[in-house]
PDB file of N, CA and C in Angstrom:
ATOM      1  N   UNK A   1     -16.565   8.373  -2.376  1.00  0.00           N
ATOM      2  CA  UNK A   1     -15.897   7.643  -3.419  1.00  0.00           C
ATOM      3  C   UNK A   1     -14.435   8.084  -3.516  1.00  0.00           C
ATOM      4  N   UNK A   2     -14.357   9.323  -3.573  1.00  0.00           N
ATOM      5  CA  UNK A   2     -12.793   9.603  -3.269  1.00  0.00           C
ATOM      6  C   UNK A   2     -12.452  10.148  -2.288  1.00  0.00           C
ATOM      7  N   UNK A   3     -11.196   9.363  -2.127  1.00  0.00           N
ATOM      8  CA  UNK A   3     -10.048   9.997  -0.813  1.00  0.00           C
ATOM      9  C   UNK A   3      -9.748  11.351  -0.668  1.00  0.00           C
ATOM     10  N   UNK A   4      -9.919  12.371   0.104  1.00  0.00           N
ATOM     11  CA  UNK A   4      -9.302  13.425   0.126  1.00  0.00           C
ATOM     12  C   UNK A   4      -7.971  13.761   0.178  1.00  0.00           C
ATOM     13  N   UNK A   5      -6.804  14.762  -0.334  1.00  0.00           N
ATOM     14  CA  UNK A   5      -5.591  14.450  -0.278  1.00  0.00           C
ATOM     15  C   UNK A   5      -5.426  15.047   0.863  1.00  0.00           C
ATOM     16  N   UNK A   6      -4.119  14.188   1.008  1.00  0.00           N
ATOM     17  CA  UNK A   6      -3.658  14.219   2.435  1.00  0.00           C
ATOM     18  C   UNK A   6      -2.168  14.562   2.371  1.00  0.00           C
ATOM     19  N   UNK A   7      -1.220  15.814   2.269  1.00  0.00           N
ATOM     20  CA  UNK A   7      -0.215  16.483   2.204  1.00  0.00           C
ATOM     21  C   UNK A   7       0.630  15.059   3.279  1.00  0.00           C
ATOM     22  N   UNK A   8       1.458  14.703   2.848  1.00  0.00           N
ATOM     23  CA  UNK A   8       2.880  13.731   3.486  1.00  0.00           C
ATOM     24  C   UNK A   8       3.584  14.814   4.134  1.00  0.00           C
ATOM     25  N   UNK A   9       4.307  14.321   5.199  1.00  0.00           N
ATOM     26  CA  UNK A   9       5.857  15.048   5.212  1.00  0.00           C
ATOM     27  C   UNK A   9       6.636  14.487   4.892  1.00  0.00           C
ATOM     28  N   UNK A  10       7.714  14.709   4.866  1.00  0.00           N
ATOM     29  CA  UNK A  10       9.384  14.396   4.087  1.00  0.00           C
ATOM     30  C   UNK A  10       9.548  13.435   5.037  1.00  0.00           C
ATOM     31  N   UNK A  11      10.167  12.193   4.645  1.00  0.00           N
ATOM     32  CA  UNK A  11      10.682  11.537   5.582  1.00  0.00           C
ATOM     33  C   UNK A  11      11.736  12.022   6.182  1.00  0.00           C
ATOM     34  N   UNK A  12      12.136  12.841   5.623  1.00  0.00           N
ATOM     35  CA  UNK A  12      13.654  13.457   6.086  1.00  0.00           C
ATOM     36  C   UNK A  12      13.101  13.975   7.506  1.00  0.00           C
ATOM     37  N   UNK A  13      12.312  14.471   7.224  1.00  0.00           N
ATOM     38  CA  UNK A  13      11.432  15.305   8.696  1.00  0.00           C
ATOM     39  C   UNK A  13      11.180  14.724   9.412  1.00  0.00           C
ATOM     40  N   UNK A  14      11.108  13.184  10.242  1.00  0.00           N
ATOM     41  CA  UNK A  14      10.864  12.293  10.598  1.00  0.00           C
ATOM     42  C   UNK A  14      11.632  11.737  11.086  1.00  0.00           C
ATOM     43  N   UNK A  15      11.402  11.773  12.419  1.00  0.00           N
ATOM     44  CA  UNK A  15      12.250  10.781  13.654  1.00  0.00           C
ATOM     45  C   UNK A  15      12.091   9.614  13.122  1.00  0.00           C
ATOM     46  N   UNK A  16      13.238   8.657  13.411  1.00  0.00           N
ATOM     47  CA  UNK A  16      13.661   7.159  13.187  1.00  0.00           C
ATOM     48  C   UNK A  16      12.476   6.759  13.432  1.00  0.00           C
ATOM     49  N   UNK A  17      11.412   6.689  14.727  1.00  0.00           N
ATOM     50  CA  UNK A  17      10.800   5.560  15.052  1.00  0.00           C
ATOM     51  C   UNK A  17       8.996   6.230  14.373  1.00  0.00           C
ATOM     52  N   UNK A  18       8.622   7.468  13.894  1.00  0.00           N
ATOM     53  CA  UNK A  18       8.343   7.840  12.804  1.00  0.00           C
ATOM     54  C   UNK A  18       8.173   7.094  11.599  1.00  0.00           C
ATOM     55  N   UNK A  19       9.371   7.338  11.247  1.00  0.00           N
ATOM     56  CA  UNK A  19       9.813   7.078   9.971  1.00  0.00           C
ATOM     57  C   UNK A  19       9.340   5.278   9.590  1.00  0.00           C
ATOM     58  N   UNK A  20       9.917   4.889  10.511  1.00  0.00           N
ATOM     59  CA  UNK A  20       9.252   3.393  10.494  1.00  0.00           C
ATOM     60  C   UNK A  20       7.703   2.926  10.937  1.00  0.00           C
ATOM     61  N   UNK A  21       6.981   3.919  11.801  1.00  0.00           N
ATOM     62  CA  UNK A  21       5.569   3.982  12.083  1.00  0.00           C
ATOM     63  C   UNK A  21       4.970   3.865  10.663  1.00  0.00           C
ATOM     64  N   UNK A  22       5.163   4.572   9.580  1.00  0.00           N
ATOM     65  CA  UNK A  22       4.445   5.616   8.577  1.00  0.00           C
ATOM     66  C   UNK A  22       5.219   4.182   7.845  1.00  0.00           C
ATOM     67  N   UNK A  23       6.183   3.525   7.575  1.00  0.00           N
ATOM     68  CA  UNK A  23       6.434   2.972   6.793  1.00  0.00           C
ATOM     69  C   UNK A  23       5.679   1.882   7.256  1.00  0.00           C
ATOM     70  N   UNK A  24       5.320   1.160   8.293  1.00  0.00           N
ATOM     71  CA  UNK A  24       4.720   0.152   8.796  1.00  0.00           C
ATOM     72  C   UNK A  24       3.236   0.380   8.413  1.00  0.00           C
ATOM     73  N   UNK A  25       2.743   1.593   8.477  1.00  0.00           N
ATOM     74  CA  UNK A  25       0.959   1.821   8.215  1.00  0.00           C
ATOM     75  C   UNK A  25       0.948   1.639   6.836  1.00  0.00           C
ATOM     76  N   UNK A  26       1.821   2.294   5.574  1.00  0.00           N
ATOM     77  CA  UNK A  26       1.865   2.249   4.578  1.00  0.00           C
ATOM     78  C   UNK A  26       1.726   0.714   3.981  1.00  0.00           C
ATOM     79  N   UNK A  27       2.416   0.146   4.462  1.00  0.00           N
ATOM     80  CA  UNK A  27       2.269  -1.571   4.713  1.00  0.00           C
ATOM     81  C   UNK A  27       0.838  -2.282   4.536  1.00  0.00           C
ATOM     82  N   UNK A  28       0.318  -2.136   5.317  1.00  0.00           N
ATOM     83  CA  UNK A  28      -0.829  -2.179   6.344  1.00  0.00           C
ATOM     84  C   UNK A  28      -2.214  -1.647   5.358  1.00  0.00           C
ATOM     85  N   UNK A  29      -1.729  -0.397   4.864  1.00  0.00           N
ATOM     86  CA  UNK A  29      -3.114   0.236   4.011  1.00  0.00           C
ATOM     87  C   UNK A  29      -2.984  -0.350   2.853  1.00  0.00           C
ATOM     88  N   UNK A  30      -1.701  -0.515   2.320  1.00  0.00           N
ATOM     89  CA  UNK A  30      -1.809  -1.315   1.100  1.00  0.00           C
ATOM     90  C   UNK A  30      -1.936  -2.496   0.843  1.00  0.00           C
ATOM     91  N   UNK A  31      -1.794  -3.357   1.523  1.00  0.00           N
ATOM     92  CA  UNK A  31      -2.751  -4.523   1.719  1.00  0.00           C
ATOM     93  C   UNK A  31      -3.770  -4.637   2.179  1.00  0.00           C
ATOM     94  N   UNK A  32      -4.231  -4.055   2.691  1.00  0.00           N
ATOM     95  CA  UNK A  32      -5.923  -3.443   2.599  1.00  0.00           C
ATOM     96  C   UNK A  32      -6.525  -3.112   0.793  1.00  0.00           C
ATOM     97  N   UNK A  33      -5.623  -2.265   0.429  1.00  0.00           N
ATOM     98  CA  UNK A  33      -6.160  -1.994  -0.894  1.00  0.00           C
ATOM     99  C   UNK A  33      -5.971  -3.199  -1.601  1.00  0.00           C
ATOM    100  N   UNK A  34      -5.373  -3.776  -1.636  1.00  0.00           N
ATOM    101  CA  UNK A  34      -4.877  -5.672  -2.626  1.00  0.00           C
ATOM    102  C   UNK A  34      -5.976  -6.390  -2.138  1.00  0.00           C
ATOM    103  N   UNK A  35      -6.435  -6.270  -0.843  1.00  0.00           N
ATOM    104  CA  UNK A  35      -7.149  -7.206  -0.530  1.00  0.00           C
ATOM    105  C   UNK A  35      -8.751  -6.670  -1.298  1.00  0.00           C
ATOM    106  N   UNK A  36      -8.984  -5.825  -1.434  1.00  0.00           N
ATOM    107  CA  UNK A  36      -9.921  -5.121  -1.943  1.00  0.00           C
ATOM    108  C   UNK A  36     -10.210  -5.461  -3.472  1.00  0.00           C
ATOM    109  N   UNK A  37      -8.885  -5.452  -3.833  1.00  0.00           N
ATOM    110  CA  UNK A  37      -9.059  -5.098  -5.466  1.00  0.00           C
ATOM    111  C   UNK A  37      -9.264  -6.701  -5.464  1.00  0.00           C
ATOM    112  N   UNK A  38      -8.304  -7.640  -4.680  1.00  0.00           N
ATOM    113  CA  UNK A  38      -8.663  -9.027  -5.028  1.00  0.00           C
ATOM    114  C   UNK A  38     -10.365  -9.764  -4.942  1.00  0.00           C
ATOM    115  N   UNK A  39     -10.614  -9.221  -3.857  1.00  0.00           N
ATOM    116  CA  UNK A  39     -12.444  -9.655  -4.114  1.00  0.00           C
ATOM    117  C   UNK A  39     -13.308  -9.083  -5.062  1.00  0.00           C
ATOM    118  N   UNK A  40     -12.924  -7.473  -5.443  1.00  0.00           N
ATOM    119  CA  UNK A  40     -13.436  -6.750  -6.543  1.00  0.00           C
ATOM    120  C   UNK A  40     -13.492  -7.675  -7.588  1.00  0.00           C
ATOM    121  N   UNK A  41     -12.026  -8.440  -8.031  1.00  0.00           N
ATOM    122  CA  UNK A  41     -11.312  -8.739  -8.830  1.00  0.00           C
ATOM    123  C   UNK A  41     -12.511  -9.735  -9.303  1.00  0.00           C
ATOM    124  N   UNK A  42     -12.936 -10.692  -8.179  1.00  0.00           N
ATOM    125  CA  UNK A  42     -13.751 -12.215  -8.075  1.00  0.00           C
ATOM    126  C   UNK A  42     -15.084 -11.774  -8.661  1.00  0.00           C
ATOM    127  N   UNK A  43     -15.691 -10.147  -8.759  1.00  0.00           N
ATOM    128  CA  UNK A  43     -16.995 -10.007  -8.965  1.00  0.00           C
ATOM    129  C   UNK A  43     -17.154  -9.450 -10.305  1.00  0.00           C
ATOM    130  N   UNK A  44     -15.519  -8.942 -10.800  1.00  0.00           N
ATOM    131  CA  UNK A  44     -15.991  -8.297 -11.791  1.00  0.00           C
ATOM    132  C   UNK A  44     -16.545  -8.796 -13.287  1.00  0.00           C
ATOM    133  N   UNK A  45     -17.143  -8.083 -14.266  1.00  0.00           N
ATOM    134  CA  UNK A  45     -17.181  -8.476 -15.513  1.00  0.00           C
ATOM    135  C   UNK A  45     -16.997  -7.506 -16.183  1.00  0.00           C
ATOM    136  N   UNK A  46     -16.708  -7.724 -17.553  1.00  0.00           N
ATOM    137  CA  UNK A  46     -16.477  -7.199 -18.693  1.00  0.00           C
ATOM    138  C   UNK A  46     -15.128  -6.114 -18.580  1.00  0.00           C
ATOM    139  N   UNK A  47     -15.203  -5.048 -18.641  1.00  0.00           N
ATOM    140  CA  UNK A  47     -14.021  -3.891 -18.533  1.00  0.00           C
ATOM    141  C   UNK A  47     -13.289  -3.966 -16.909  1.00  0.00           C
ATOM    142  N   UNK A  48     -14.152  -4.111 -16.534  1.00  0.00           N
ATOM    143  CA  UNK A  48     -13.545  -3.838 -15.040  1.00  0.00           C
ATOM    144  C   UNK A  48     -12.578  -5.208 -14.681  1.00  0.00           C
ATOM    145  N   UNK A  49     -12.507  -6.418 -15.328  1.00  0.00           N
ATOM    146  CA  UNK A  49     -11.551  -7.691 -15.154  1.00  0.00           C
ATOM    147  C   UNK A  49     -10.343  -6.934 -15.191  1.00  0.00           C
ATOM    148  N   UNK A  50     -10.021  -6.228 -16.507  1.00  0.00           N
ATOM    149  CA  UNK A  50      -8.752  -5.643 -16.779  1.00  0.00           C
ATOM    150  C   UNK A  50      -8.484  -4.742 -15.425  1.00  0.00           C
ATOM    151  N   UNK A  51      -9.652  -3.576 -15.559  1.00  0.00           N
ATOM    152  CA  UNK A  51      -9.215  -2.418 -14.205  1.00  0.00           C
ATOM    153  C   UNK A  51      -8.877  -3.042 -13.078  1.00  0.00           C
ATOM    154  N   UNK A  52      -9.470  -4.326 -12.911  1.00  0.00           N
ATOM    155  CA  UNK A  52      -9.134  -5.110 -11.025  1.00  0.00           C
ATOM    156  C   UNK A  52      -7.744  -5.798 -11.121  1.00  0.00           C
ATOM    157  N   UNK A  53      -7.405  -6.120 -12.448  1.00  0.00           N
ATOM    158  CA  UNK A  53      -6.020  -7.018 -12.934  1.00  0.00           C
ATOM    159  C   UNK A  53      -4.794  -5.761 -12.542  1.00  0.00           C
ATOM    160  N   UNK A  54      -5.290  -4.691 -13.374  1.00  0.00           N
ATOM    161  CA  UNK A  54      -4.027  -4.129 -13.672  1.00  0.00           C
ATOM    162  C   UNK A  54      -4.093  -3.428 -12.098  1.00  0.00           C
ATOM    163  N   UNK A  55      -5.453  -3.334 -11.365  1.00  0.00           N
ATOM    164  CA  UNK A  55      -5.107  -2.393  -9.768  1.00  0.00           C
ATOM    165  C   UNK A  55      -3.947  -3.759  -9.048  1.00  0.00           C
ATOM    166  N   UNK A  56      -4.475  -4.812  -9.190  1.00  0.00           N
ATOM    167  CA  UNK A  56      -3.989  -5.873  -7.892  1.00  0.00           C
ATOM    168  C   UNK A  56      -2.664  -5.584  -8.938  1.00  0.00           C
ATOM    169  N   UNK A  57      -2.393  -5.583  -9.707  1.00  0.00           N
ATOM    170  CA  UNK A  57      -0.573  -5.711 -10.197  1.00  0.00           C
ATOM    171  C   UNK A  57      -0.064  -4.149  -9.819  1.00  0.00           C
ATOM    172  N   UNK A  58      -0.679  -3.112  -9.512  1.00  0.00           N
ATOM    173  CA  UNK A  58       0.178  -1.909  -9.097  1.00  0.00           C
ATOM    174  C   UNK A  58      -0.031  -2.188  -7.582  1.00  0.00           C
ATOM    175  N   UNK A  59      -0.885  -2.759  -6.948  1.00  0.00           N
ATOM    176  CA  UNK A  59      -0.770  -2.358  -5.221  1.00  0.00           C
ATOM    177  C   UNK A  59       0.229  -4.003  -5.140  1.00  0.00           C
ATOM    178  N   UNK A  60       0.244  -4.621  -6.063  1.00  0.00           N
ATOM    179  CA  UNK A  60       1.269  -5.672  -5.595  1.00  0.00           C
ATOM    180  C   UNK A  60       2.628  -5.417  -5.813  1.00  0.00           C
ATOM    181  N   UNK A  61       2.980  -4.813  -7.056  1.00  0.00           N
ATOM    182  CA  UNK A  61       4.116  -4.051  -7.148  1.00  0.00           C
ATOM    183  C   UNK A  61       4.450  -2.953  -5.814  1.00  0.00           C
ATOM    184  N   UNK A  62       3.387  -2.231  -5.661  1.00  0.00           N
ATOM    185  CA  UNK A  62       3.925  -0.871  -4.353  1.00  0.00           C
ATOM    186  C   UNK A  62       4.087  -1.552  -2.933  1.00  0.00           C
ATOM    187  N   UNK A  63       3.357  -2.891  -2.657  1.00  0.00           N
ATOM    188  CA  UNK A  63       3.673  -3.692  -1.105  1.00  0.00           C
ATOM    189  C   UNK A  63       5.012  -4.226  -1.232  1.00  0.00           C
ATOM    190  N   UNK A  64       5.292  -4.808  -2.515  1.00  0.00           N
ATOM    191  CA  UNK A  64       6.566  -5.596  -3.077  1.00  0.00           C
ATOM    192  C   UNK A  64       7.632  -4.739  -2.716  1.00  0.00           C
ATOM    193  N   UNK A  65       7.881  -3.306  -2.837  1.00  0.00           N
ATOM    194  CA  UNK A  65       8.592  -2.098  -2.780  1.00  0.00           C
ATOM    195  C   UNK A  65       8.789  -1.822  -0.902  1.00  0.00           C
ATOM    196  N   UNK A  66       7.534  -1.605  -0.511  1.00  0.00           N
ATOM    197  CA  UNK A  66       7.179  -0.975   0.506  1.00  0.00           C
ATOM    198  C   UNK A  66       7.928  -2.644   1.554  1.00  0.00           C
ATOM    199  N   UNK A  67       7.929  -3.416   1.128  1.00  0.00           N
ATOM    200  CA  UNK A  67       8.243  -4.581   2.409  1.00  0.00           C
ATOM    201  C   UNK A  67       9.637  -4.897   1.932  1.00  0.00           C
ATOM    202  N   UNK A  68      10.365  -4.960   0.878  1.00  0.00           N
ATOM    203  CA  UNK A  68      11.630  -4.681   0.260  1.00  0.00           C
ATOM    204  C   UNK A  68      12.264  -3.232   1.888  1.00  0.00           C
ATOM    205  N   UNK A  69      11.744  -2.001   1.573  1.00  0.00           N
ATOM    206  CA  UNK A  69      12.188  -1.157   2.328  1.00  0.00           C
ATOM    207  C   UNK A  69      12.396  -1.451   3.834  1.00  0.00           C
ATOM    208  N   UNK A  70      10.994  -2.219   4.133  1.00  0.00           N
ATOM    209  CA  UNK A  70      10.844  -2.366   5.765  1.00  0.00           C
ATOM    210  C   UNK A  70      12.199  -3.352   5.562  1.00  0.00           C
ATOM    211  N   UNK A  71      12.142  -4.255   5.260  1.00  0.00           N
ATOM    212  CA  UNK A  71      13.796  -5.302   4.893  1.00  0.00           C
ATOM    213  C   UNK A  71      14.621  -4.866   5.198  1.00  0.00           C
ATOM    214  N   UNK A  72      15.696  -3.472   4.468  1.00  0.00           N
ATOM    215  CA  UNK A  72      16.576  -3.128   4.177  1.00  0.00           C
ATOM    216  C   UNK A  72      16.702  -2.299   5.783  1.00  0.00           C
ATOM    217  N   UNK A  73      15.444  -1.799   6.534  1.00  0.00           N
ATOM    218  CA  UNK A  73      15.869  -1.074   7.287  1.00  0.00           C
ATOM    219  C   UNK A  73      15.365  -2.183   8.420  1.00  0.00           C
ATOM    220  N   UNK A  74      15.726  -3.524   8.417  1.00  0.00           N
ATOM    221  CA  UNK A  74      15.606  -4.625   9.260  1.00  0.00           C
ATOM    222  C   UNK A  74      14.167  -3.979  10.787  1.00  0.00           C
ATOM    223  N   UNK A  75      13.077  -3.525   9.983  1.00  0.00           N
ATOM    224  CA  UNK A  75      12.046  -3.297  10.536  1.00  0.00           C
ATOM    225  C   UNK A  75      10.941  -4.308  10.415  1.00  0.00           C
ATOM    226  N   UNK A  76      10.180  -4.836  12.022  1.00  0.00           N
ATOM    227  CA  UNK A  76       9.293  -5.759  12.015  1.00  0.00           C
ATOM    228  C   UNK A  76       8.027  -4.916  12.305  1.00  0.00           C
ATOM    229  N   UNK A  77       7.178  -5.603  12.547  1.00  0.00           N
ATOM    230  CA  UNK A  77       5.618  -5.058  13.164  1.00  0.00           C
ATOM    231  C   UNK A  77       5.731  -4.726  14.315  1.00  0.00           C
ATOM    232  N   UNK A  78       6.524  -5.290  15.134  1.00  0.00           N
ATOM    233  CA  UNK A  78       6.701  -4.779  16.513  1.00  0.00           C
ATOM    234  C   UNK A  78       7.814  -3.950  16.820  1.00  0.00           C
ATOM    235  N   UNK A  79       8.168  -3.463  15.914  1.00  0.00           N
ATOM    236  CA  UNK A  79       8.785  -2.370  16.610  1.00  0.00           C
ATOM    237  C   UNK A  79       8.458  -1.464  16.416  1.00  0.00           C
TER     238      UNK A  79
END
């Protein structure tokens, strides 16, 4: 049920093509999690409507962020 933590490194620490790997997976897992919370979303009742509402509005906010970044650093999937 829960994730074990998993210590990051600094992006600073991180070669260019790194740096954009980890930003590209980050991508990738979090729309995994949206996609998750969105079918959750379809089954839930009672308390949990809110918990699946307010998850799909934070992993939509953090992809919103996270593909904003890939943008700015004119990064695609293939590279």
């Amino acid at each position: 049920m829960y994730e074990s933590y998993i210590k990051e490194v600094p992006i600073m620490d991180l070669k260019k093509e790194e740096c954009d790997q980890s930003l590209i997976q980050s991508i990738l897992e979090t729309q995994k999690r949206l996609d998750i919370a969105h079918k959750n979303f379809q089954y839930a009742k009672g308390d949990l409507v809110d918990y699946y509402a307010y998850q799909i509005k934070s992993e939509q906010a953090k992809i919103d962020y996270l593909l904003k970044q890939a943008k700015n650093k004119k990064i695609t999937k293939s590279n």
